[in-house]
XYZ file of C-alpha atoms in Angstrom:
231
model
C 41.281 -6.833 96.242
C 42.891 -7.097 93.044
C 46.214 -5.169 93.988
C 46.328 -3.624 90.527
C 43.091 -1.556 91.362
C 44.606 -0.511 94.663
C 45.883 3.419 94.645
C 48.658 3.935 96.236
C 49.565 7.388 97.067
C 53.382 8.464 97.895
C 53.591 11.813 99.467
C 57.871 12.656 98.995
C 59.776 14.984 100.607
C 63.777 16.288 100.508
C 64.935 12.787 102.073
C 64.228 11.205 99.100
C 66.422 13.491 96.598
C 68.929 13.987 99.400
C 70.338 10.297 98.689
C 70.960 12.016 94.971
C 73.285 14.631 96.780
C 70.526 17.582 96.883
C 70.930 18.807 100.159
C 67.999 19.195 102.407
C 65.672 21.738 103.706
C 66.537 21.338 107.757
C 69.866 19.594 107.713
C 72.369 21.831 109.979
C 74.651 21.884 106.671
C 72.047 22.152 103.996
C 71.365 24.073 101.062
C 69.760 27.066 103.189
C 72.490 27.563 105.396
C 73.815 31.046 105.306
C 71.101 32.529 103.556
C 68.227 33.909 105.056
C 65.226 31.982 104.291
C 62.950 34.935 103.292
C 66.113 36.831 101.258
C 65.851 34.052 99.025
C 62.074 32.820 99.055
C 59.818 35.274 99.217
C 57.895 37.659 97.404
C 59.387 40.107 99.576
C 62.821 38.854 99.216
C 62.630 38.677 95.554
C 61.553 42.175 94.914
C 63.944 43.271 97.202
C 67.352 41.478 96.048
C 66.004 39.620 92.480
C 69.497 39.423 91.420
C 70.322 37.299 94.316
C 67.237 35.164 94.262
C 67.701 34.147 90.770
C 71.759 33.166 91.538
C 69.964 31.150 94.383
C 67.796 28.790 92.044
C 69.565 28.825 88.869
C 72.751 27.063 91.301
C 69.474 24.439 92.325
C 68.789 24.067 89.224
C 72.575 23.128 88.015
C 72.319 20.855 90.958
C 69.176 19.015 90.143
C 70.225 18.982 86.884
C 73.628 17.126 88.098
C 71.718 14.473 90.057
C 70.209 11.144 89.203
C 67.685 9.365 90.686
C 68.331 6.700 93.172
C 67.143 3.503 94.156
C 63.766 4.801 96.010
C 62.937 6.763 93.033
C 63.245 4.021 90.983
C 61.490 1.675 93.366
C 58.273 3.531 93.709
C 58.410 3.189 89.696
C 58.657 -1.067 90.255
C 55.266 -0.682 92.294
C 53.724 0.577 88.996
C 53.871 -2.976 87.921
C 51.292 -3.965 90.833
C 49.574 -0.858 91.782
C 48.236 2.704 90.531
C 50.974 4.628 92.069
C 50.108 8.499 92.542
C 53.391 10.691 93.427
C 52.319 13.508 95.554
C 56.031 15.485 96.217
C 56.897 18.758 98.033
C 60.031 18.302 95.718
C 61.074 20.935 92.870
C 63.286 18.100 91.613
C 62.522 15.997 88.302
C 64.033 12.868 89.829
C 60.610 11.003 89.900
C 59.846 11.693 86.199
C 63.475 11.031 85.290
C 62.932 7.509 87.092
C 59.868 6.761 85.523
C 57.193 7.615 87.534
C 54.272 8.010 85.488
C 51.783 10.287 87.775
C 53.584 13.072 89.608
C 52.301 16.118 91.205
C 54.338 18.687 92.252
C 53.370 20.783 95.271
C 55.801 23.220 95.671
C 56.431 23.598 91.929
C 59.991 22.926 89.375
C 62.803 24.306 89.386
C 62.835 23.823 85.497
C 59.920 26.014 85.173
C 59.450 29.696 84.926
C 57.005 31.876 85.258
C 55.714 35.742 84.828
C 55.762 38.049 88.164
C 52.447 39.080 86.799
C 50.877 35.780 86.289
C 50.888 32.828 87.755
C 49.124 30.864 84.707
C 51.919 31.500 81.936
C 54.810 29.262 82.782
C 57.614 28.422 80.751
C 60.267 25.388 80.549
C 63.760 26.517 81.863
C 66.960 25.091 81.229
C 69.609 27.509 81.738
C 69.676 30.595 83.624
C 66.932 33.607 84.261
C 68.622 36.844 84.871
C 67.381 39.825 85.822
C 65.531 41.577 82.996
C 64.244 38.062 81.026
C 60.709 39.279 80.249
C 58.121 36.973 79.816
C 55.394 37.790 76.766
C 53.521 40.041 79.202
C 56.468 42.202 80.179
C 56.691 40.920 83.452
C 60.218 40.099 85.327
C 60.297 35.989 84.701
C 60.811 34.232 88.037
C 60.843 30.397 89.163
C 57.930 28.392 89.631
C 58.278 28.047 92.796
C 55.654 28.350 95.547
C 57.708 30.634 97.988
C 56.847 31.723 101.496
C 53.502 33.466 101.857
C 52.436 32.074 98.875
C 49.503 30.021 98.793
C 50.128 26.135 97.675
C 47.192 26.142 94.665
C 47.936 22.503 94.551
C 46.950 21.436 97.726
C 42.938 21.264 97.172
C 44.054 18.377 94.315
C 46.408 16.792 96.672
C 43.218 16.098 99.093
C 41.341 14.395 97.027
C 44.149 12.318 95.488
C 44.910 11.415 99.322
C 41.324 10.816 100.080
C 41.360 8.319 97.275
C 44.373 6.316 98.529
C 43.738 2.695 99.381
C 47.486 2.721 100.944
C 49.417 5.924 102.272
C 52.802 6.094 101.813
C 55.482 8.987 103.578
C 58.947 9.038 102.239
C 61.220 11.540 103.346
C 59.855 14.605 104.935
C 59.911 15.552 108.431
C 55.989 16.040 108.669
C 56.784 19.498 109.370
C 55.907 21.784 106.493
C 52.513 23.119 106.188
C 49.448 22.443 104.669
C 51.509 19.424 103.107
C 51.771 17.436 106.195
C 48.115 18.095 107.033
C 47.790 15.675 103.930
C 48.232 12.797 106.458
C 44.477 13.883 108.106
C 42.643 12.815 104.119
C 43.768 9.362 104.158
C 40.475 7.305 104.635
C 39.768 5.753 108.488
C 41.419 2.127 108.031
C 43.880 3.327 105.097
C 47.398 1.672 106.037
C 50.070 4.363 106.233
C 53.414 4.242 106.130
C 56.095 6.827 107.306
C 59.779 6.630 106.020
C 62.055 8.897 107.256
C 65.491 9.131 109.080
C 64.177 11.009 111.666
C 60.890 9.214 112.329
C 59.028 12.311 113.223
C 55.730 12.842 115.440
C 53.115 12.325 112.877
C 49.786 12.003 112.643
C 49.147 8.122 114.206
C 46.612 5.660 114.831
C 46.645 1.629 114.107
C 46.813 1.492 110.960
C 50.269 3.713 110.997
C 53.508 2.060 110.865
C 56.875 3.797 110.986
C 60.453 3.102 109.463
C 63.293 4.799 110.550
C 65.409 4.678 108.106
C 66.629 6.404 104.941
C 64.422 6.317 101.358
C 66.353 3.861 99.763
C 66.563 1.556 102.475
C 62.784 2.068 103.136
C 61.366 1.880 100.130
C 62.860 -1.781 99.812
C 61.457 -2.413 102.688
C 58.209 -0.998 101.944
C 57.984 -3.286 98.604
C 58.908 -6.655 100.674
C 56.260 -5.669 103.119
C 53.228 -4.903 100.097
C 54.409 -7.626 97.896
C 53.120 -9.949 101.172
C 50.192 -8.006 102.460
């Protein structure tokens, strides 16, 4: 097969962006520690403390703004040049678009995005800060676009399909413990190679046709192109 017409699907996680100095989910010193997870993504959290929510993400969003992106974002843009690369990420990050990548869908939503408490359809570029009492044009309290805790992930019914359409699977970053988006793994097609990068080299879903690399993003996705520019 004409490797141009293959689709290659990456599904990304905080490994890749922590090589940029964002700080991961589960590390023992990252970004959550000392907060309470639901004080500071939740529905519940939000209406009860929105001043402190809001600090929370507009320092994220000075921090993402900060960061570049490093050499595994900019190597899943190189396999553009030989395959249809889709970018499925649980990241709120803009490092894949700032590298190039082309076709990016963003589970978990962007941090420079905003949207009304009242709707989730009307959302809003961010830059700067939101502070309590920034209204959006329906009067409600503007928040991030962020899928929090005990919200539903409305992307994930598009992220199926994209997976189901993958000719070659490709992990980068994530411990394969968040859900729904590590049930992603069970849509790749029977006989779809799939590859797992990640420090950790967590349990995941596995068969023949899975092949794991411990070892971080940048490293990996080097790797990764050595291995697909032979196959």
């Amino acid at each position: 097969m004409d490797k141009s017409k293959q689709h290659l699907v990456v599904l990304t996680g905080a490994g890749i962006s922590a090589e940029s100095g964002l700080k991961t989910f589960r590390d023992a010193d990252g970004l959550w520690m000392g907060y309470n997870i639901y004080e500071v993504a939740s529905p519940a959290g939000f209406k009860a403390n929105p001043s402190l929510v809001l600090d929370f993400y507009n320092m994220r969003r000075k921090d993402v703004a900060n960061a570049v992106p490093n050499a595994a974002h900019i190597g899943l843009v190189e396999l553009e040049k030989d395959f249809k690369v889709t970018i499925i990420t649980q990241n709120i990050d803009d490092l894949h678009e700032r590298a190039g990548s082309t076709n990016v869908l963003h589970l978990h939503g962007e941090i420079f995005k905003m949207r009304s408490v009242r709707s989730a359809s009307k959302i809003y570029d961010i830059l700067d800060n939101i502070l309590p009492g920034d209204l959006a044009e329906d009067g409600g309290q503007l928040r991030p676009h962020i899928v929090w805790f005990d919200e539903q992930v409305t992307k994930i019914p598009e992220a199926q399909l994209i997976v189901s359409t993958a000719d070659i699977f490709v992990v980068v970053g994530t411990s394969l413990q968040v859900y729904p988006a590590a049930g992603l793994l069970n849509y790749a097609q029977p006989g779809v190679p799939i590859y797992v990068i990640d420090k950790t080299n967590p349990l995941a879903y596995s068969n023949r046709n899975s092949h794991f690399m411990e070892m971080a993003a940048t490293q990996g996705v080097k790797v990764l192109a050595n291995i697909l520019a032979l196959s």
